[in-house]
Coordinates of C-alpha atoms in Angstrom, one line a residue:
Chain F
M1 CA 121.7 67.6 141.0
T2 CA 119.0 69.2 143.1
R3 CA 121.1 68.5 146.3
A4 CA 124.0 70.5 144.9
R5 CA 121.8 73.6 144.6
P6 CA 122.3 75.0 148.1
A7 CA 126.0 75.1 147.5
L8 CA 125.6 77.3 144.5
P9 CA 125.0 80.6 146.4
V10 CA 128.0 79.8 148.6
V11 CA 130.2 79.3 145.6
L12 CA 129.0 82.5 144.0
L13 CA 129.5 84.4 147.2
S14 CA 133.0 83.1 147.6
L15 CA 133.8 84.1 144.0
L16 CA 132.4 87.6 144.7
A17 CA 134.6 87.8 147.8
L18 CA 137.6 87.0 145.7
V19 CA 136.8 89.8 143.2
G20 CA 139.0 92.8 144.1
C21 CA 141.7 90.6 145.6
A22 CA 143.3 90.0 142.2
G23 CA 146.7 91.6 141.6
R24 CA 147.0 93.8 138.5
E25 CA 149.6 95.1 136.3
P26 CA 150.0 98.8 137.0
A27 CA 148.4 100.7 134.2
P28 CA 150.9 102.2 131.7
A29 CA 151.6 105.7 132.9
T30 CA 150.2 107.9 130.1
A31 CA 151.9 111.3 130.0
P32 CA 149.3 114.0 130.8
T33 CA 148.3 115.5 127.5
S34 CA 149.9 118.9 127.3
A35 CA 148.8 121.4 124.7
A36 CA 152.1 121.1 123.0
A37 CA 152.0 117.4 122.5
G38 CA 148.3 117.1 122.2
A39 CA 146.1 114.1 122.3
Q40 CA 147.6 111.1 120.5
R41 CA 144.6 108.7 120.3
I42 CA 141.4 110.6 119.4
V43 CA 137.9 109.2 119.0
S44 CA 135.5 111.6 117.3
L45 CA 131.8 111.1 117.7
S46 CA 130.9 114.3 115.9
P47 CA 131.0 114.5 112.1
A48 CA 131.8 118.2 112.1
S49 CA 134.7 117.7 114.5
T50 CA 136.0 114.8 112.5
E51 CA 136.2 117.1 109.4
T52 CA 137.9 119.8 111.5
L53 CA 140.5 117.3 113.0
F54 CA 141.5 116.2 109.5
A55 CA 141.6 119.7 108.2
I56 CA 144.0 121.0 110.9
G57 CA 146.4 118.1 110.3
A58 CA 145.4 116.0 113.4
G59 CA 144.0 113.2 111.2
A60 CA 146.9 110.9 112.0
Q61 CA 146.0 111.1 115.7
V62 CA 142.4 110.0 115.1
V63 CA 142.0 106.3 115.8
A64 CA 138.2 106.0 115.4
V65 CA 135.2 108.0 114.2
D66 CA 131.5 107.4 114.6
D67 CA 129.2 105.9 111.9
Q68 CA 128.0 109.3 110.8
S69 CA 131.4 110.7 110.1
T70 CA 131.3 110.3 106.4
Y71 CA 134.0 112.8 105.5
P72 CA 136.9 112.8 104.8
P73 CA 136.9 109.3 103.1
N74 CA 140.1 108.3 104.8
A75 CA 138.7 108.9 108.3
P76 CA 138.7 105.6 110.3
K77 CA 134.9 105.0 110.3
T78 CA 133.6 102.5 112.8
A79 CA 130.2 101.3 114.1
L80 CA 130.5 103.6 117.1
S81 CA 127.3 105.6 117.5
G82 CA 127.3 109.3 118.4
L83 CA 123.6 109.3 119.0
T84 CA 123.6 106.4 121.5
P85 CA 127.3 106.4 122.6
S86 CA 128.7 103.5 124.6
A87 CA 131.6 104.4 126.9
E88 CA 132.7 100.8 126.9
A89 CA 132.9 100.5 123.1
I90 CA 134.7 103.8 122.9
A91 CA 137.2 102.8 125.7
A92 CA 138.1 99.7 123.6
Y93 CA 140.0 102.1 121.3
K94 CA 142.1 103.3 124.2
P95 CA 141.6 107.0 123.4
D96 CA 143.2 109.8 125.4
L97 CA 140.6 112.2 124.0
V98 CA 137.0 111.8 123.0
V99 CA 135.2 114.5 121.0
A100 CA 131.4 114.4 121.1
S101 CA 128.7 116.9 120.1
A102 CA 126.6 116.2 123.2
D103 CA 127.0 114.6 126.7
T104 CA 124.5 111.9 125.8
G105 CA 123.6 109.5 128.5
G106 CA 126.3 110.7 130.9
L107 CA 129.0 109.9 128.5
V108 CA 131.5 112.5 129.9
G109 CA 131.1 111.1 133.4
A110 CA 131.4 107.5 132.3
L111 CA 134.6 108.3 130.3
G112 CA 135.9 110.3 133.3
K113 CA 135.7 107.2 135.5
L114 CA 137.9 105.5 133.0
G115 CA 140.4 108.4 133.0
I116 CA 139.5 109.4 129.5
K117 CA 139.2 113.1 128.7
A118 CA 136.1 114.2 126.8
M119 CA 135.4 117.3 124.9
V120 CA 131.8 118.3 124.2
L121 CA 131.5 120.5 121.1
P122 CA 127.7 121.1 120.5
S123 CA 126.1 122.3 117.3
A124 CA 127.5 125.7 116.6
N125 CA 124.8 128.5 116.6
T126 CA 127.0 131.1 114.9
L127 CA 130.0 131.2 112.6
D128 CA 132.1 132.5 115.5
E129 CA 131.2 129.4 117.6
A130 CA 132.3 127.3 114.7
Y131 CA 135.6 129.1 114.5
G132 CA 136.0 128.8 118.3
Q133 CA 135.5 125.0 118.1
M134 CA 138.2 124.7 115.4
S135 CA 140.6 126.7 117.6
A136 CA 139.7 124.5 120.7
L137 CA 140.4 121.3 118.7
G138 CA 143.7 122.8 117.6
K139 CA 144.8 123.5 121.1
E140 CA 143.8 120.1 122.3
T141 CA 145.6 118.2 119.6
G142 CA 148.8 120.2 119.4
H143 CA 147.8 121.9 116.1
A144 CA 146.9 125.4 117.4
P145 CA 148.7 127.2 114.6
D146 CA 147.1 125.0 111.9
A147 CA 143.7 125.7 113.4
D148 CA 144.3 129.4 113.5
R149 CA 145.4 129.3 109.8
L150 CA 142.3 127.3 108.9
V151 CA 140.0 129.8 110.6
G152 CA 141.8 132.7 109.0
S153 CA 141.6 131.2 105.5
I154 CA 137.9 130.4 105.9
K155 CA 137.1 134.0 107.1
T156 CA 139.1 135.4 104.2
E157 CA 137.5 133.2 101.6
L158 CA 134.0 133.8 102.9
A159 CA 134.6 137.6 102.7
A160 CA 136.0 137.2 99.2
L161 CA 133.0 135.1 98.1
A162 CA 130.5 137.6 99.6
A163 CA 132.3 140.5 97.8
A164 CA 132.3 138.7 94.5
T165 CA 128.7 137.7 94.6
P166 CA 126.1 140.1 93.1
K167 CA 123.8 141.8 95.5
P168 CA 120.5 142.7 93.7
A169 CA 118.8 146.0 94.7
T170 CA 115.9 144.0 95.9
P171 CA 117.3 141.2 98.1
L172 CA 116.5 137.7 97.0
S173 CA 114.3 135.7 99.3
Y174 CA 115.1 132.1 100.0
Y175 CA 113.8 129.0 101.8
H176 CA 116.2 126.4 103.2
E177 CA 114.6 123.0 103.6
L178 CA 115.7 120.5 106.3
S179 CA 112.9 118.0 105.7
Q180 CA 110.0 117.2 103.5
D181 CA 107.5 118.5 106.0
F182 CA 109.0 122.0 105.7
Y183 CA 111.2 122.3 108.7
S184 CA 113.6 125.2 108.0
V185 CA 116.2 127.4 109.6
N186 CA 115.9 131.1 110.5
S187 CA 118.7 133.7 110.3
H188 CA 119.6 133.1 114.0
T189 CA 121.2 129.7 113.2
F190 CA 124.7 129.0 111.9
V191 CA 123.2 128.0 108.5
G192 CA 121.1 131.1 108.3
Q193 CA 124.2 133.2 109.0
V194 CA 126.0 131.8 106.0
Y195 CA 123.0 132.9 103.8
G196 CA 123.1 136.3 105.6
L197 CA 126.7 136.9 104.2
F198 CA 125.1 137.2 100.8
G199 CA 122.4 139.6 101.8
L200 CA 119.5 137.1 101.3
V201 CA 116.2 137.3 103.0
N202 CA 114.9 134.2 104.8
V203 CA 111.2 133.4 104.4
A204 CA 111.4 131.6 107.8
D205 CA 112.3 134.7 109.8
S206 CA 108.6 135.7 110.2
A207 CA 107.8 132.4 111.9
P208 CA 108.0 132.4 115.6
S209 CA 110.6 129.8 116.8
S210 CA 112.6 129.5 120.0
S211 CA 114.9 126.9 118.5
G212 CA 115.7 128.6 115.2
Y213 CA 114.3 125.6 113.4
P214 CA 110.6 126.4 112.7
Q215 CA 108.2 124.1 110.7
L216 CA 106.6 126.3 108.1
S217 CA 103.1 126.0 106.7
A218 CA 102.9 124.9 103.1
E219 CA 100.4 127.7 102.5
A220 CA 102.7 130.3 103.9
L221 CA 105.6 129.0 101.9
V222 CA 103.7 129.3 98.6
K223 CA 102.5 132.7 99.5
A224 CA 106.0 133.9 100.5
D225 CA 107.1 132.9 97.0
P226 CA 110.9 132.4 97.6
R227 CA 113.2 133.3 94.7
L228 CA 115.6 130.6 95.8
I229 CA 115.0 127.1 97.4
F230 CA 117.9 125.2 99.0
L231 CA 117.3 121.6 99.7
A232 CA 119.3 120.0 102.6
D233 CA 117.2 116.9 102.4
T234 CA 118.6 115.4 99.2
K235 CA 120.4 112.5 100.8
C236 CA 118.1 111.7 103.8
C237 CA 114.9 112.1 102.0
K238 CA 115.7 112.0 98.3
Q239 CA 114.3 115.4 97.5
D240 CA 115.2 117.2 94.3
A241 CA 113.9 119.9 92.0
A242 CA 111.5 117.5 90.3
A243 CA 110.1 116.3 93.6
V244 CA 109.6 119.9 94.7
A245 CA 107.9 120.9 91.5
A246 CA 105.5 118.0 91.9
R247 CA 104.3 119.2 95.3
P248 CA 100.7 120.5 95.3
G249 CA 100.8 124.3 94.6
W250 CA 104.6 124.5 94.4
A251 CA 104.9 124.8 90.6
A252 CA 103.9 128.4 90.9
I253 CA 106.8 129.4 93.2
S254 CA 109.3 131.7 91.5
A255 CA 112.3 129.5 92.5
V256 CA 110.6 126.4 90.9
K257 CA 109.5 128.3 87.8
N258 CA 112.9 129.8 87.2
G259 CA 115.0 126.7 87.9
N260 CA 116.4 128.1 91.1
V261 CA 115.9 125.0 93.3
V262 CA 119.4 124.1 94.6
A263 CA 120.1 120.5 95.7
L264 CA 122.7 120.8 98.5
D265 CA 124.6 118.0 100.2
D266 CA 122.8 117.4 103.5
D267 CA 126.0 117.0 105.4
V268 CA 127.9 119.9 103.8
A269 CA 124.9 122.2 104.6
S270 CA 124.6 121.2 108.2
R271 CA 128.1 120.7 109.6
W272 CA 130.0 123.5 111.2
G273 CA 133.4 122.4 110.0
P274 CA 135.8 123.3 107.3
R275 CA 133.4 122.4 104.5
L276 CA 131.2 125.3 105.4
L277 CA 133.2 127.0 102.6
D278 CA 131.8 124.5 100.1
F279 CA 128.3 125.3 101.4
A280 CA 128.9 129.0 101.0
K281 CA 130.2 128.4 97.4
A282 CA 127.0 126.6 96.5
V283 CA 125.0 129.5 97.9
A284 CA 127.2 132.0 96.0
A285 CA 126.7 130.1 92.7
A286 CA 123.0 130.0 93.2
V287 CA 122.7 133.7 94.0
T288 CA 124.9 134.6 91.0
K289 CA 122.5 132.5 88.8
A290 CA 119.3 133.9 90.2
A291 CA 120.4 137.5 90.4
P292 CA 118.8 139.7 87.6
G293 CA 121.1 139.4 84.5
G294 CA 123.0 136.6 86.3
R295 CA 123.9 133.3 84.5
Chain Y
M1 CA 72.2 114.4 114.0
A2 CA 71.1 117.4 111.9
A3 CA 72.8 119.7 114.4
A4 CA 76.0 117.7 114.0
V5 CA 76.0 117.8 110.2
L6 CA 75.3 121.6 110.4
A7 CA 78.2 122.0 112.8
L8 CA 80.5 120.1 110.5
C9 CA 79.5 122.3 107.5
V10 CA 80.1 125.5 109.6
V11 CA 83.5 124.2 110.7
L12 CA 84.5 123.2 107.2
V13 CA 83.6 126.6 105.7
A14 CA 85.4 128.4 108.6
A15 CA 88.5 126.3 108.2
I16 CA 88.6 127.0 104.4
C17 CA 88.3 130.7 105.1
V18 CA 91.2 131.0 107.5
G19 CA 94.8 129.7 107.0
A20 CA 98.4 130.5 107.3
A21 CA 98.4 132.5 104.1
D22 CA 96.2 135.5 104.7
L23 CA 93.8 135.5 101.8
G24 CA 91.0 137.3 103.7
W25 CA 87.9 135.3 104.6
D26 CA 85.6 137.6 102.6
R27 CA 87.7 137.1 99.5
V28 CA 87.7 133.4 100.0
L29 CA 83.9 133.5 100.2
G30 CA 84.0 135.6 97.1
E31 CA 86.0 132.9 95.3
L32 CA 83.6 130.2 96.5
W33 CA 80.7 132.3 95.2
A34 CA 82.5 132.9 91.9
Q35 CA 83.0 129.2 91.5
V36 CA 79.3 128.6 91.9
S37 CA 78.0 131.6 89.9
G38 CA 80.7 131.9 87.3
T39 CA 81.5 135.6 88.2
T40 CA 84.9 137.1 88.6
S41 CA 86.9 136.0 91.6
P42 CA 88.7 138.5 93.9
L43 CA 91.6 136.0 94.2
D44 CA 94.6 136.0 91.9
Q45 CA 96.0 132.8 90.4
R46 CA 98.5 132.2 93.2
E47 CA 95.9 132.7 95.9
A48 CA 93.5 130.5 94.1
D49 CA 96.2 127.8 93.9
I50 CA 96.9 128.1 97.6
L51 CA 93.2 127.8 98.4
W52 CA 92.3 124.9 96.0
Q53 CA 95.6 122.9 96.0
L54 CA 96.7 123.3 99.6
R55 CA 94.0 124.5 102.0
V56 CA 90.9 122.8 100.8
P57 CA 92.4 119.4 100.3
R58 CA 94.0 119.7 103.8
V59 CA 90.7 120.6 105.4
V60 CA 89.0 117.7 103.6
L61 CA 91.7 115.3 104.6
A62 CA 91.6 116.4 108.2
G63 CA 87.9 115.7 108.2
L64 CA 88.3 112.3 106.6
V65 CA 91.2 111.3 108.9
G66 CA 89.4 112.5 112.0
A67 CA 86.2 110.7 111.0
A68 CA 88.0 107.5 110.2
L69 CA 89.9 107.4 113.5
A70 CA 86.9 108.3 115.6
V71 CA 84.6 105.8 114.0
A72 CA 87.3 103.1 114.2
G73 CA 87.8 103.9 117.9
A74 CA 84.1 103.6 118.5
A75 CA 84.0 100.2 116.7
Y76 CA 87.0 98.9 118.7
Q77 CA 85.4 100.0 122.0
G78 CA 82.3 98.2 121.0
V79 CA 83.9 95.0 120.0
F80 CA 86.2 94.8 123.0
R81 CA 83.6 96.3 125.4
N82 CA 86.4 98.3 126.8
P83 CA 86.4 102.1 127.0
L84 CA 90.2 102.2 126.7
A85 CA 90.3 100.5 123.3
D86 CA 91.7 102.7 120.5
P87 CA 92.3 102.3 116.8
Y88 CA 95.9 101.5 117.2
L89 CA 95.2 98.7 119.7
L90 CA 95.7 95.7 117.5
G91 CA 99.1 96.6 116.1
A92 CA 98.1 99.0 113.3
A93 CA 100.4 101.7 114.5
A94 CA 103.4 99.5 115.1
G95 CA 102.8 97.8 111.7
A96 CA 102.6 101.1 109.9
G97 CA 105.7 102.4 111.6
L98 CA 107.7 99.3 110.5
G99 CA 106.3 99.6 107.0
A100 CA 107.3 103.2 106.8
T101 CA 110.8 102.4 108.1
V102 CA 111.3 99.6 105.6
A103 CA 110.1 101.8 102.8
V104 CA 112.6 104.5 103.7
V105 CA 115.5 102.0 103.8
L106 CA 114.5 100.2 100.6
A107 CA 112.8 103.0 98.6
P108 CA 114.9 103.4 95.5
A109 CA 113.4 106.7 94.5
A110 CA 111.3 109.5 96.1
R111 CA 108.2 108.6 94.1
T112 CA 106.6 105.5 92.9
W113 CA 103.5 105.5 90.6
I114 CA 101.1 108.1 92.1
I115 CA 102.0 107.9 95.7
G116 CA 105.2 108.0 97.7
P117 CA 106.4 104.7 99.0
I118 CA 106.0 105.6 102.7
P119 CA 102.1 105.9 102.8
L120 CA 101.8 102.8 100.7
A121 CA 104.1 100.8 103.0
A122 CA 102.5 102.2 106.1
F123 CA 99.1 101.1 104.8
V124 CA 100.3 97.6 104.1
G125 CA 102.2 97.5 107.4
A126 CA 99.1 98.6 109.4
L127 CA 97.0 95.9 107.8
A128 CA 99.7 93.3 108.2
G129 CA 100.0 94.2 111.9
V130 CA 96.3 93.8 112.5
G131 CA 96.2 90.6 110.4
L132 CA 99.0 89.1 112.4
T133 CA 97.3 89.9 115.7
W134 CA 94.1 88.4 114.4
V135 CA 95.8 85.2 113.2
L136 CA 97.6 84.8 116.5
G137 CA 94.7 85.8 118.7
R138 CA 92.0 83.7 117.1
S139 CA 90.5 81.2 119.5
A140 CA 88.2 78.3 118.8
S141 CA 85.1 80.3 119.3
G142 CA 86.0 82.8 116.6
A143 CA 87.9 85.4 118.6
G144 CA 87.9 85.9 122.3
T145 CA 88.5 89.5 123.0
A146 CA 91.1 89.1 125.8
I147 CA 93.4 86.8 123.8
L148 CA 93.1 89.2 120.8
L149 CA 94.0 92.2 123.0
L150 CA 97.0 90.4 124.4
S151 CA 98.1 89.3 121.0
G152 CA 97.9 92.9 119.9
V153 CA 100.2 93.9 122.7
A154 CA 102.7 91.3 121.8
V155 CA 102.6 92.0 118.1
A156 CA 102.9 95.7 118.6
A157 CA 105.9 95.2 120.9
F158 CA 107.6 92.9 118.5
L159 CA 107.0 95.1 115.4
T160 CA 108.2 98.1 117.3
A161 CA 111.4 96.2 118.2
V162 CA 111.9 95.2 114.6
Q163 CA 111.4 98.8 113.5
T164 CA 114.0 100.1 116.1
F165 CA 116.4 97.5 114.9
V166 CA 116.0 98.5 111.2
Q167 CA 116.5 102.1 112.2
Q168 CA 119.7 101.3 114.1
L169 CA 121.0 99.6 111.0
D170 CA 120.5 102.6 108.9
T171 CA 120.5 105.9 110.9
N172 CA 119.6 107.9 107.8
T173 CA 116.0 106.6 108.2
I174 CA 115.5 108.2 111.6
K175 CA 114.7 111.7 110.4
Q176 CA 112.3 110.6 107.8
V177 CA 110.5 108.0 109.9
Y178 CA 110.3 110.4 112.8
T179 CA 108.8 113.0 110.5
W180 CA 106.1 110.6 109.4
M181 CA 105.4 109.2 112.8
L182 CA 104.8 112.6 114.4
G183 CA 101.8 112.9 112.2
G184 CA 100.5 116.0 110.4
L185 CA 98.7 117.2 107.3
N186 CA 101.2 119.9 106.3
T187 CA 102.2 118.2 103.1
S188 CA 98.8 116.9 102.0
G189 CA 97.1 117.6 98.6
W190 CA 94.2 116.1 96.6
Q191 CA 96.3 113.0 95.9
D192 CA 96.1 112.0 99.6
V193 CA 92.4 112.5 99.6
L194 CA 92.0 110.4 96.5
I195 CA 94.1 107.5 97.8
T196 CA 92.3 107.2 101.1
L197 CA 88.7 107.5 99.9
P198 CA 88.5 104.0 98.3
Y199 CA 89.3 102.5 101.7
L200 CA 87.4 104.9 103.9
V201 CA 84.1 104.8 102.1
P202 CA 83.5 101.0 102.2
S203 CA 84.8 100.8 105.8
V204 CA 82.5 103.5 107.0
I205 CA 79.5 101.9 105.3
V206 CA 80.3 98.5 106.9
L207 CA 80.7 100.1 110.3
C208 CA 77.4 102.0 110.0
L209 CA 75.6 98.8 108.9
C210 CA 77.1 96.9 111.9
A211 CA 76.3 99.6 114.5
R212 CA 73.1 97.8 115.5
L213 CA 75.0 94.5 115.9
L214 CA 77.4 96.2 118.2
D215 CA 74.5 97.0 120.5
V216 CA 73.6 93.3 120.4
L217 CA 77.2 92.3 121.2
A218 CA 77.1 94.6 124.2
L219 CA 74.6 92.3 125.8
G220 CA 77.1 89.4 125.8
D221 CA 77.9 86.6 123.4
D222 CA 75.2 84.2 124.7
E223 CA 72.5 86.8 124.4
A224 CA 73.7 87.7 120.9
L225 CA 73.6 84.0 119.8
S226 CA 70.1 83.6 121.1
L227 CA 69.1 86.7 119.0
G228 CA 70.6 85.0 115.9
V229 CA 73.8 87.1 115.8
R230 CA 77.1 85.3 115.4
P231 CA 79.6 87.3 117.5
G232 CA 82.7 86.0 115.8
R233 CA 81.6 87.1 112.4
V234 CA 80.4 90.5 113.6
R235 CA 83.8 91.0 115.3
L236 CA 85.7 90.0 112.2
A237 CA 83.6 92.3 110.0
V238 CA 83.8 95.3 112.4
L239 CA 87.5 94.9 113.2
G240 CA 88.3 94.4 109.5
A241 CA 86.5 97.6 108.5
A242 CA 87.8 99.6 111.4
S243 CA 91.4 98.5 110.8
L244 CA 91.1 99.3 107.1
A245 CA 89.9 102.8 108.0
T246 CA 92.7 103.2 110.5
A247 CA 95.4 102.0 108.0
A248 CA 94.1 104.4 105.4
A249 CA 94.2 107.3 107.9
V250 CA 97.6 106.4 109.3
S251 CA 99.1 106.1 105.8
V252 CA 98.4 109.7 104.9
S253 CA 98.6 111.5 108.3
G254 CA 101.0 109.5 110.5
L255 CA 100.1 108.6 114.0
I256 CA 97.6 111.0 115.4
G257 CA 96.5 110.0 118.9
F258 CA 93.6 110.9 121.0
V259 CA 90.9 111.3 118.4
G260 CA 89.9 107.6 118.3
I261 CA 89.7 107.3 122.0
V262 CA 88.2 110.6 123.1
V263 CA 85.6 111.5 120.4
P264 CA 83.5 108.3 120.8
H265 CA 83.4 108.9 124.6
L266 CA 82.3 112.5 124.1
V267 CA 79.6 111.3 121.8
R268 CA 78.6 108.6 124.4
L269 CA 78.5 111.2 127.2
L270 CA 76.5 113.7 125.2
G271 CA 74.4 111.5 122.9
G272 CA 73.6 108.2 124.7
A273 CA 74.9 104.7 124.8
S274 CA 73.5 103.1 121.6
Y275 CA 76.0 102.3 118.9
R276 CA 73.4 103.2 116.3
V277 CA 73.9 106.8 117.6
I278 CA 77.6 106.5 118.6
V279 CA 78.9 105.3 115.2
P280 CA 77.5 108.0 113.0
L281 CA 78.0 110.8 115.5
S282 CA 81.6 109.7 116.1
L283 CA 82.1 109.9 112.4
I284 CA 80.9 113.5 112.2
G285 CA 82.4 114.4 115.6
G286 CA 85.8 113.1 114.7
G287 CA 85.7 115.1 111.5
I288 CA 84.8 118.3 113.3
F289 CA 87.4 117.7 116.0
L290 CA 90.4 117.1 113.7
V291 CA 89.4 120.0 111.3
V292 CA 89.3 122.4 114.3
A293 CA 92.6 121.0 115.7
D294 CA 94.4 121.3 112.4
E295 CA 93.0 124.8 111.9
I296 CA 94.5 125.8 115.3
G297 CA 97.8 124.1 114.3
R298 CA 98.1 125.9 111.0
T299 CA 97.1 129.4 112.2
V300 CA 98.1 130.0 115.8
I301 CA 101.8 130.6 115.1
A302 CA 101.5 131.1 111.3
P303 CA 103.6 131.0 109.2
A304 CA 105.0 128.3 111.4
E305 CA 103.0 125.1 112.2
L306 CA 102.2 123.5 115.5
P307 CA 102.3 119.7 115.4
L308 CA 98.8 118.2 115.1
G309 CA 99.3 115.6 117.7
V310 CA 100.1 118.3 120.2
I311 CA 97.0 120.2 119.4
T312 CA 94.7 117.2 119.6
A313 CA 95.9 116.3 123.1
F314 CA 96.2 119.9 124.2
T315 CA 92.7 120.9 123.3
G316 CA 91.0 117.6 123.7
A317 CA 92.2 116.5 127.1
P318 CA 90.9 119.4 129.2
F319 CA 87.6 119.4 127.3
F320 CA 87.3 115.7 127.8
V321 CA 88.0 115.8 131.5
L322 CA 85.4 118.6 131.9
V323 CA 82.7 116.5 130.2
L324 CA 83.8 113.4 132.1
R325 CA 83.4 115.2 135.5
R326 CA 80.0 116.5 134.6
N327 CA 78.7 113.1 133.4
R328 CA 80.5 110.8 135.9
G329 CA 77.4 108.6 136.3
K330 CA 77.1 107.7 132.6
L331 CA 80.3 105.7 132.2
R332 CA 80.2 102.3 133.9

């Protein structure tokens, strides 16, 4: 057994030498994806993009979505991770287009080596960016007219919602909660812009923040006394009106006293996809209820 | 010692007077005076709530957590005779992290009994981590410090790996666990103070009583034995108390680094090498340090917060290097 050992490296080296000599079947020639035809096998690693793809009628072309793409229910959810994407695992689905929200770990380059086109659609900072991404997905999948129709209808409905919602003489102040330790959004974010449509005043705007996502001090929050509290940490962190009321010092906040603590769906309130309308409707309903004389 | 207590009192009052909500320091003092004398307070009900339900408990908790971490650090450094020992050395941090993660995955509701599931699980996890290290690292002579340290490294690595695995299974946990791990006192109230006190008080008493024995241990095990001190038992008592204090602190504040390793050394450099001095002064010094750091964190960019862990390192590190360079000869 021991005498056979010196032979081992030789065998290994010969094997290595053979690698690359193997003949291969030529790869099936995939037609270059033209805008008209669009991508036929799409992998989406971005929950917001998954929702958009299905909303513009490209759902049938989607072969796999990541583990966070919880909507729509019929999306082909897999164990693929958008946070720590594996080019190899993605390639197994033989996609001709991969949509991701970030170029994590050199994903785009790795997919490029495999001849797979990747689109990076990062978190939208504004409503216009969200619309732009919808249009881009439309172009890439051969559903440009559908995407334009979707954008048009969202814009129209948002305008109608804003017009139909009461605007009190004194603007209502609000606090949007991302996590239990009071991370919030200011008006410069996409989420903040949705609130802005209804003329609300954000208590986080006075907090300096380069990211748009400041962590507020509990003291300052109680002092600011928001008239509305929106919870976007109901699913992740199981927060609700009762949990908020039980926080030290929070029982005295107007929103808590008057029953204007709104439990949002974390996903709906953070994705820049077609369901931003649902988010806006939840805000409109809360504003209507909280406005003087509203019910 | 008297100077240290006086400094702590001054820092506490100053921290109560200034915060993210501008109540006016003179009006806060008026409120304090009104509480003592029964006169009318200048603060309205909301402002009084902010002061008594948010600011005061947070300042008190910062003092308690800082004191616990610093005194635990001093104890660990004494037991291991190693200036780099810190309260998280024996797997307390990794155990707490795993406990918190498991709680997030399994917690059926936001609240159980009087405290949330995360602090409770973190506390149990921290103790379990240290316990596991102790069981694995025990040697025939009670506990050799080298094997204990190495066990701590292995246990911490293993528990961290398990935590990462659990997080991968359920990505919904990441936000919550990360929030807790970062550490901070932004959400604290009297409840947190009340749940940590029963663990902190006995731990601190034990550590203060054992301070003299740590001096004996510093002479070496054989010397200690000849003086009638049993090193194994002293180590068990001190590590037990220090770990209990660490677990209590971690459970309410997350992982705040730097305090447990730097404060005892500052005390050593400024106040001498006897543990009879180092232990009580670390207790007070740790309280002062964290109250000041938290005060900076909650006021500098108010109404936003700066993370406490950032402040402790940002303010502590340069100060520590300065003292270190001035007293190079004192550390061997």
